[in-house]
Tab-separated table of C-alpha atoms and ligand atoms in Angstrom:
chain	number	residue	atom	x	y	z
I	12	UNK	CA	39.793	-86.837	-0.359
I	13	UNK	CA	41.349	-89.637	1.743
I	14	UNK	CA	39.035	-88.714	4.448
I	15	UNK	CA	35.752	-88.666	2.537
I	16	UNK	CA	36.299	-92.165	0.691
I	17	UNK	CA	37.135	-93.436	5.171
I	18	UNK	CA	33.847	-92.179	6.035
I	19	UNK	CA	31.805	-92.941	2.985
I	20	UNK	CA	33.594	-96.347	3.286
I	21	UNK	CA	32.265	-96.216	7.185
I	22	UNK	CA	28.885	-95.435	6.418
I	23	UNK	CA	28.022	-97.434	3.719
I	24	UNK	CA	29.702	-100.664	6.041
I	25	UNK	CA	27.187	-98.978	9.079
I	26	UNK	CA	24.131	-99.446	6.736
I	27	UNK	CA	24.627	-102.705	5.767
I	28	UNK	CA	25.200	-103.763	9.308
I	29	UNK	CA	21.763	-102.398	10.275
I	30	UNK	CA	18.748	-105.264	11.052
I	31	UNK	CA	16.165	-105.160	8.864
I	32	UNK	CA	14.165	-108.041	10.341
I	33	UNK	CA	11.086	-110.133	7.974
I	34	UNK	CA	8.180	-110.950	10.173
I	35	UNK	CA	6.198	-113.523	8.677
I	36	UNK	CA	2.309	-114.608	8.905
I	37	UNK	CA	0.271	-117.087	6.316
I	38	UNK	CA	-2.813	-115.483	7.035
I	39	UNK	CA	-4.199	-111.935	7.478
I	40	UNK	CA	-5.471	-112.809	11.121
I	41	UNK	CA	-1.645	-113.454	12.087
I	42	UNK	CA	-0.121	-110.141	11.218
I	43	UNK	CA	-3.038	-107.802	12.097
I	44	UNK	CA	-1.736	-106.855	14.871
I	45	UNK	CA	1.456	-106.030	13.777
I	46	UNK	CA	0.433	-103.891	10.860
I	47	UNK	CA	-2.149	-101.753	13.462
I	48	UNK	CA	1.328	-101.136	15.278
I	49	UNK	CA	4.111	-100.613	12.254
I	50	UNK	CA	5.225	-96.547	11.351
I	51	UNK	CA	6.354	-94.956	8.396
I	52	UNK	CA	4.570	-98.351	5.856
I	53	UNK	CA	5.853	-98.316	2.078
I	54	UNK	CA	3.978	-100.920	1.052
I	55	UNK	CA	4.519	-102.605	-2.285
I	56	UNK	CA	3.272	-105.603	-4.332
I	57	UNK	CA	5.155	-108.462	-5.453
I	58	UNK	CA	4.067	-111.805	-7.221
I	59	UNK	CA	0.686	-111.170	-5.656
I	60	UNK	CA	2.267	-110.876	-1.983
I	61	UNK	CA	2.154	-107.352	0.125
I	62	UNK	CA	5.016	-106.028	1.795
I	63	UNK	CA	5.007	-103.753	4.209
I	64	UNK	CA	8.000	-101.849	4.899
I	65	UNK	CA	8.319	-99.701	7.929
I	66	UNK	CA	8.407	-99.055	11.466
I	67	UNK	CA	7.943	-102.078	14.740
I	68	UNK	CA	8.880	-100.617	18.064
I	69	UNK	CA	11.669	-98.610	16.445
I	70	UNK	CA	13.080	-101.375	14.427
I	71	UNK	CA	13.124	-101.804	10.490
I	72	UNK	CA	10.753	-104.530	9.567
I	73	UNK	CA	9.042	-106.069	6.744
I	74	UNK	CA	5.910	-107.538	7.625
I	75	UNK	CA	4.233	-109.951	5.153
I	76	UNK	CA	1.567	-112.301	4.815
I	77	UNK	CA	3.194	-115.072	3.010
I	78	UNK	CA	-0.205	-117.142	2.327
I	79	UNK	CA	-0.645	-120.849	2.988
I	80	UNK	CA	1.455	-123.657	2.411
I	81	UNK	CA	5.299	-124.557	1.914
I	82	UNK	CA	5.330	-122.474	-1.668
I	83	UNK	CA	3.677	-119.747	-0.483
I	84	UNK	CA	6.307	-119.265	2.560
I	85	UNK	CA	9.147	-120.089	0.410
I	86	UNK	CA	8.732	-118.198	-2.528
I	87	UNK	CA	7.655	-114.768	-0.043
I	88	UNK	CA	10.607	-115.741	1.626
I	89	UNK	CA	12.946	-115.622	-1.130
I	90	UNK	CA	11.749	-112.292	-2.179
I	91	UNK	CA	12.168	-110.433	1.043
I	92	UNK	CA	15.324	-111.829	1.475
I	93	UNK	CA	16.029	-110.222	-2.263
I	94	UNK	CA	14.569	-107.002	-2.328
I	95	UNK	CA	14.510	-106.198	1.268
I	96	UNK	CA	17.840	-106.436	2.592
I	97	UNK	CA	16.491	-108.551	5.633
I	98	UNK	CA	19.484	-110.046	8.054
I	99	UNK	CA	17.092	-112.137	10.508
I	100	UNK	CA	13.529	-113.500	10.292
I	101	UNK	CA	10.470	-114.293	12.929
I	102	UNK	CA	7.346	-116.223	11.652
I	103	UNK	CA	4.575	-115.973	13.541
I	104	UNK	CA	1.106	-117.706	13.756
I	105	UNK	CA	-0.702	-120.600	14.572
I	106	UNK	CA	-0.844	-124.367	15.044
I	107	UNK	CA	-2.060	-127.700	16.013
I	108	UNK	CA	-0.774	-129.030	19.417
I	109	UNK	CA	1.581	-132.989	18.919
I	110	UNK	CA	2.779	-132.916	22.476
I	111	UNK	CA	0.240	-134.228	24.986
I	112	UNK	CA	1.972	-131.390	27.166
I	113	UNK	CA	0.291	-128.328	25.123
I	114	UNK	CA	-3.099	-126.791	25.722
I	115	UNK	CA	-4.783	-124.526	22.890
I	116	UNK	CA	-2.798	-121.043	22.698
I	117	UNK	CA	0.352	-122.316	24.262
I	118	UNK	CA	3.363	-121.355	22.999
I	119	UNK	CA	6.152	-123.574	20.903
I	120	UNK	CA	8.873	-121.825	19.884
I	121	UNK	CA	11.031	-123.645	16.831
I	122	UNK	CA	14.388	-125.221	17.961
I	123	UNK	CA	14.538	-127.224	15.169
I	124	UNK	CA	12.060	-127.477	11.907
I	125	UNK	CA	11.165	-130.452	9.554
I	126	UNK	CA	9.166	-130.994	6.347
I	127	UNK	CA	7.702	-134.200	7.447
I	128	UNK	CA	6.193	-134.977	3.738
I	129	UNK	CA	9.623	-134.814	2.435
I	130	UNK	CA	10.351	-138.118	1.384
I	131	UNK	CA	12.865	-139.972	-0.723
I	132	UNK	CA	13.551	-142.769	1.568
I	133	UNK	CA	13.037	-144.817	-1.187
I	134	UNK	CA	16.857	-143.496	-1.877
I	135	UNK	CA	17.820	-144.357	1.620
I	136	UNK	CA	17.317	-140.829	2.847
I	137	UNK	CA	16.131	-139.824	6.647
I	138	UNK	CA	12.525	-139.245	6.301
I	139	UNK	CA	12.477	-135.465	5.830
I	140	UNK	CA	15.313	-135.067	4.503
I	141	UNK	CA	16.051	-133.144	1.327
I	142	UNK	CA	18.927	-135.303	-0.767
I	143	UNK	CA	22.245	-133.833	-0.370
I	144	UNK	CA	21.778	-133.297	3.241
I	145	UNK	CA	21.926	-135.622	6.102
I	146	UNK	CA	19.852	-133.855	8.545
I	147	UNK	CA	16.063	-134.126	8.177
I	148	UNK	CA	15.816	-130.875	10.529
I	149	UNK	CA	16.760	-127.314	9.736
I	150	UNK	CA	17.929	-125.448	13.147
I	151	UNK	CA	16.951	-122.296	14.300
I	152	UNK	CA	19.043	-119.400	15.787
I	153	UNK	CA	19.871	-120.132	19.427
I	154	UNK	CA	19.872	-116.239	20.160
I	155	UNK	CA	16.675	-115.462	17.923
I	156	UNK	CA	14.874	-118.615	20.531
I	157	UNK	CA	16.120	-117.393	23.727
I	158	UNK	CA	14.917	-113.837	22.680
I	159	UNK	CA	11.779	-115.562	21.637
I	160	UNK	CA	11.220	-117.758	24.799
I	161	UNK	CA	11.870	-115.002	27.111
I	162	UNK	CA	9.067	-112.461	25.595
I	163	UNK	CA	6.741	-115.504	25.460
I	164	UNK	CA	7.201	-116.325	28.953
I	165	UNK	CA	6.764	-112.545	29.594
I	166	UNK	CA	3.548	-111.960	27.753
I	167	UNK	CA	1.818	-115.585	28.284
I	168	UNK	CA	3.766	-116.878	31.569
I	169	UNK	CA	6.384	-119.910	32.250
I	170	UNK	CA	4.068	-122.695	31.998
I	171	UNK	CA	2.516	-121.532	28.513
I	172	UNK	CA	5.714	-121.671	26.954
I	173	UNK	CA	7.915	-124.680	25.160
I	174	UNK	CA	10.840	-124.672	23.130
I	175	UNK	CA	10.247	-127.736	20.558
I	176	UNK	CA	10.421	-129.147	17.089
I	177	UNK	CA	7.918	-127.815	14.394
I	178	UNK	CA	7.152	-130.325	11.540
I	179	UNK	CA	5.786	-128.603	8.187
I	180	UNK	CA	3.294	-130.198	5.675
I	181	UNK	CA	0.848	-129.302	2.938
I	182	UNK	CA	-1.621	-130.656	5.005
I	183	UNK	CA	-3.828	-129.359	7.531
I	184	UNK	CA	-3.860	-132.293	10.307
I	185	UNK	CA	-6.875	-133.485	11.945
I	186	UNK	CA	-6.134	-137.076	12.588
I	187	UNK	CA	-4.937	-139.090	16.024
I	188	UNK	CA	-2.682	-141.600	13.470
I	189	UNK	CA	-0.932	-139.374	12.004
I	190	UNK	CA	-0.482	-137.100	15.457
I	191	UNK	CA	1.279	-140.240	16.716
I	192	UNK	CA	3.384	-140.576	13.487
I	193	UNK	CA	4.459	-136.935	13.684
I	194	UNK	CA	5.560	-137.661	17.436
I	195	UNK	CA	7.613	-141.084	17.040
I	196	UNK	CA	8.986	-140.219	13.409
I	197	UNK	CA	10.234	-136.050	14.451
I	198	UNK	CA	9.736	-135.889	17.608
I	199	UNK	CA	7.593	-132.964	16.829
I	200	UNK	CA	6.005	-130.366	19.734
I	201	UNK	CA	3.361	-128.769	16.991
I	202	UNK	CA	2.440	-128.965	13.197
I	203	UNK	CA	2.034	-126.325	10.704
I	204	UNK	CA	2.073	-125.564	6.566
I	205	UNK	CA	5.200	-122.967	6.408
I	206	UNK	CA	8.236	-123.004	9.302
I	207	UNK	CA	9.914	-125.570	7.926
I	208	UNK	CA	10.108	-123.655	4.365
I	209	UNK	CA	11.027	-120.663	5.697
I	210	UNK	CA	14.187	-122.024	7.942
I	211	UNK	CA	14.959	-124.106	4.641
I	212	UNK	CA	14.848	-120.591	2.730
I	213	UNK	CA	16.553	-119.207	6.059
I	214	UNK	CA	19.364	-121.835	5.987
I	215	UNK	CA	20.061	-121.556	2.381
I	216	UNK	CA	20.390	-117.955	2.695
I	217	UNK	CA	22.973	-118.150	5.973
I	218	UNK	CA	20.695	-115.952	7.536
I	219	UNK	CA	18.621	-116.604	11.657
I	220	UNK	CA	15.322	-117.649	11.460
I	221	UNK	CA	12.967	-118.397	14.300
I	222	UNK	CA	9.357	-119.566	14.220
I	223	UNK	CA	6.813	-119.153	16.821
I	224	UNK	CA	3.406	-120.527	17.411
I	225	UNK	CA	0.900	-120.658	19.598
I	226	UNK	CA	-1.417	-123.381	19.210
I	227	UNK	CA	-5.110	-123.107	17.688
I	228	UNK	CA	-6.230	-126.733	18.130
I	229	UNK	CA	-4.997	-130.253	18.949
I	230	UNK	CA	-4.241	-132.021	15.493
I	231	UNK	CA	-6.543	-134.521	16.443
I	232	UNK	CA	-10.336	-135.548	15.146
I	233	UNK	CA	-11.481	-132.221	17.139
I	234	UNK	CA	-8.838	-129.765	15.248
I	235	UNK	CA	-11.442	-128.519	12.810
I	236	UNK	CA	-14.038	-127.723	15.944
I	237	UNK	CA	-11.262	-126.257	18.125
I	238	UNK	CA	-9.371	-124.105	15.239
I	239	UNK	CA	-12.123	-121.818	14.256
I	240	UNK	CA	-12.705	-120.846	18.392
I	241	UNK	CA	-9.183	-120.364	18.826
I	242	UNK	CA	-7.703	-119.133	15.897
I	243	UNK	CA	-7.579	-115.377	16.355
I	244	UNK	CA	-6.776	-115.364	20.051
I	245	UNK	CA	-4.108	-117.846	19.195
I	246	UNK	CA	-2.977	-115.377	16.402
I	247	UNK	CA	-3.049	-112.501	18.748
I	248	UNK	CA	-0.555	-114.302	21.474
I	249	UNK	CA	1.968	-114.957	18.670
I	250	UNK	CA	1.972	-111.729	17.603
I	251	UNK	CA	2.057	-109.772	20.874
I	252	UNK	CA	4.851	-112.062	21.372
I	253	UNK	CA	6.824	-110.851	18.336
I	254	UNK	CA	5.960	-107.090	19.477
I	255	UNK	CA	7.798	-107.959	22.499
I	256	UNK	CA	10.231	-109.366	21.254
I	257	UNK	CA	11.666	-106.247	19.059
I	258	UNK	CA	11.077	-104.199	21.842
I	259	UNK	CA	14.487	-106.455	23.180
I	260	UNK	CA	16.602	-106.594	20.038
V	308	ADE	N1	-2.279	-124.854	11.607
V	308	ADE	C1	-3.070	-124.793	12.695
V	308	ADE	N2	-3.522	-126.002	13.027
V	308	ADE	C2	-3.009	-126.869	12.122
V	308	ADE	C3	-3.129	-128.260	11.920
V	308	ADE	N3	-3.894	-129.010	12.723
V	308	ADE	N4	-2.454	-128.822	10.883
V	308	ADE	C4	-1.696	-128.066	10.063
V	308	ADE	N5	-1.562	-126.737	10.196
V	308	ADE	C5	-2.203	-126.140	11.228
């Protein structure tokens, strides 16, 4: 008797231990490759999102596409991490280039992550900063970004890849003025509508979290013209990275 309750005790202490990673797109474009890819799907609806349980290169995932925006990618966030048992989490996708440094469908993978339209300054909070906490940035996980950076450099070479701060808005940014702004006030590589809600979800949650994008247009007065040419193939590099990238975990 002794010895069954050791190895139930075991086993139940093994499954818990096991990775079931969340891989996370906002649009359908962004996790299309991925789902071509996954074995074994269970797929199951929840507050209008689809999660796909399953297979990526041998690995538990659940792939999802969150939808657009910082309540989209928190609230699909919240869920996984509820119902799906999920112990680290990759987003992957798209966005507009800050640093003068990036060409379309380079790579910036998230060291750190900020909602820059968070503000209460007014209270004498860091711009970005939620009250209560003193950083504006959330961190990501220093093993989940040198994972990340090494399958980038591997599927898009060394010189297509950055490691970087991602600032997160409900906006989609096509403006010089506020490129600028994004640079001086964060110090931010690349701009997007859902990292920085995810790592906020992430944080809360204790749990890694690492966001990679690959850039789909400049931010600039030509982001709508360059975005629609370079969306998918941006999409695609992301996502190949990702593949890569569970091949090594
Ligand atoms: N995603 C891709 N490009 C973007 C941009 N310019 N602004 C916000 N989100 C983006």
């Amino acid at each position: 008797m002794k010895k069954l309750t050791l190895l139930l005790t075991l086993l139940t202490s093994t499954l818990s231990l096991a990775d079931r990673i969340a891989i996370i797109g906002a649009m359908d474009s962004e996790i299309k490759i991925l789902l071509s890819q996954m074995k074994n799907i269970e797929q199951e609806e929840k507050a209008s999102v689809v999660f796909y349980k399953g297979k990526l290169e041998n690995k538990d995932v659940v792939v999802f596409k969150s939808g657009i925006g910082k309540v989209n990618a928190a609230m699909s966030t919240t869920i996984a991490m509820e119902e799906y048992d999920v112990n680290k989490i990759i987003f992957t996708g798209v966005a507009g280039a800050i640093n003068n440094n990036l060409n379309i469908t380079d790579v910036v993978v998230s060291d750190y992550l900020v909602q820059h339209d968070y503000d209460t300054t007014v209270f004498g909070t860091k711009k970005g900063a939620v009250p209560g906490s003193v950083d504006a940035k959330f961190s990501a996980d220093k093993n989940l970004i040198n994972i990340a950076k090494n399958s980038a450099e591997k599927v898009l070479g060394k010189d297509k890849v950055y490691v970087g701060t991602i600032a997160t808005g409900d906006q989609f940014i096509a403006d010089k003025k506020t490129v600028q702004a994004l640079e001086s006030e964060f110090g931010a590589w690349a701009v997007e509508m859902e990292g920085a809600a995810v790592a906020h979800v992430a944080n809360l949650y204790k749990t890694p979290v690492v966001v990679i994008r690959s850039m789909s247009d400049k931010a600039d007065g030509s982001a709508h013209m360059n975005y629609n040419d370079f969306v998918n193939i941006a999409a695609d590099n992301s996502a190949k990275i990702v593949i890569n990238m569970l091949s090594q975990m």
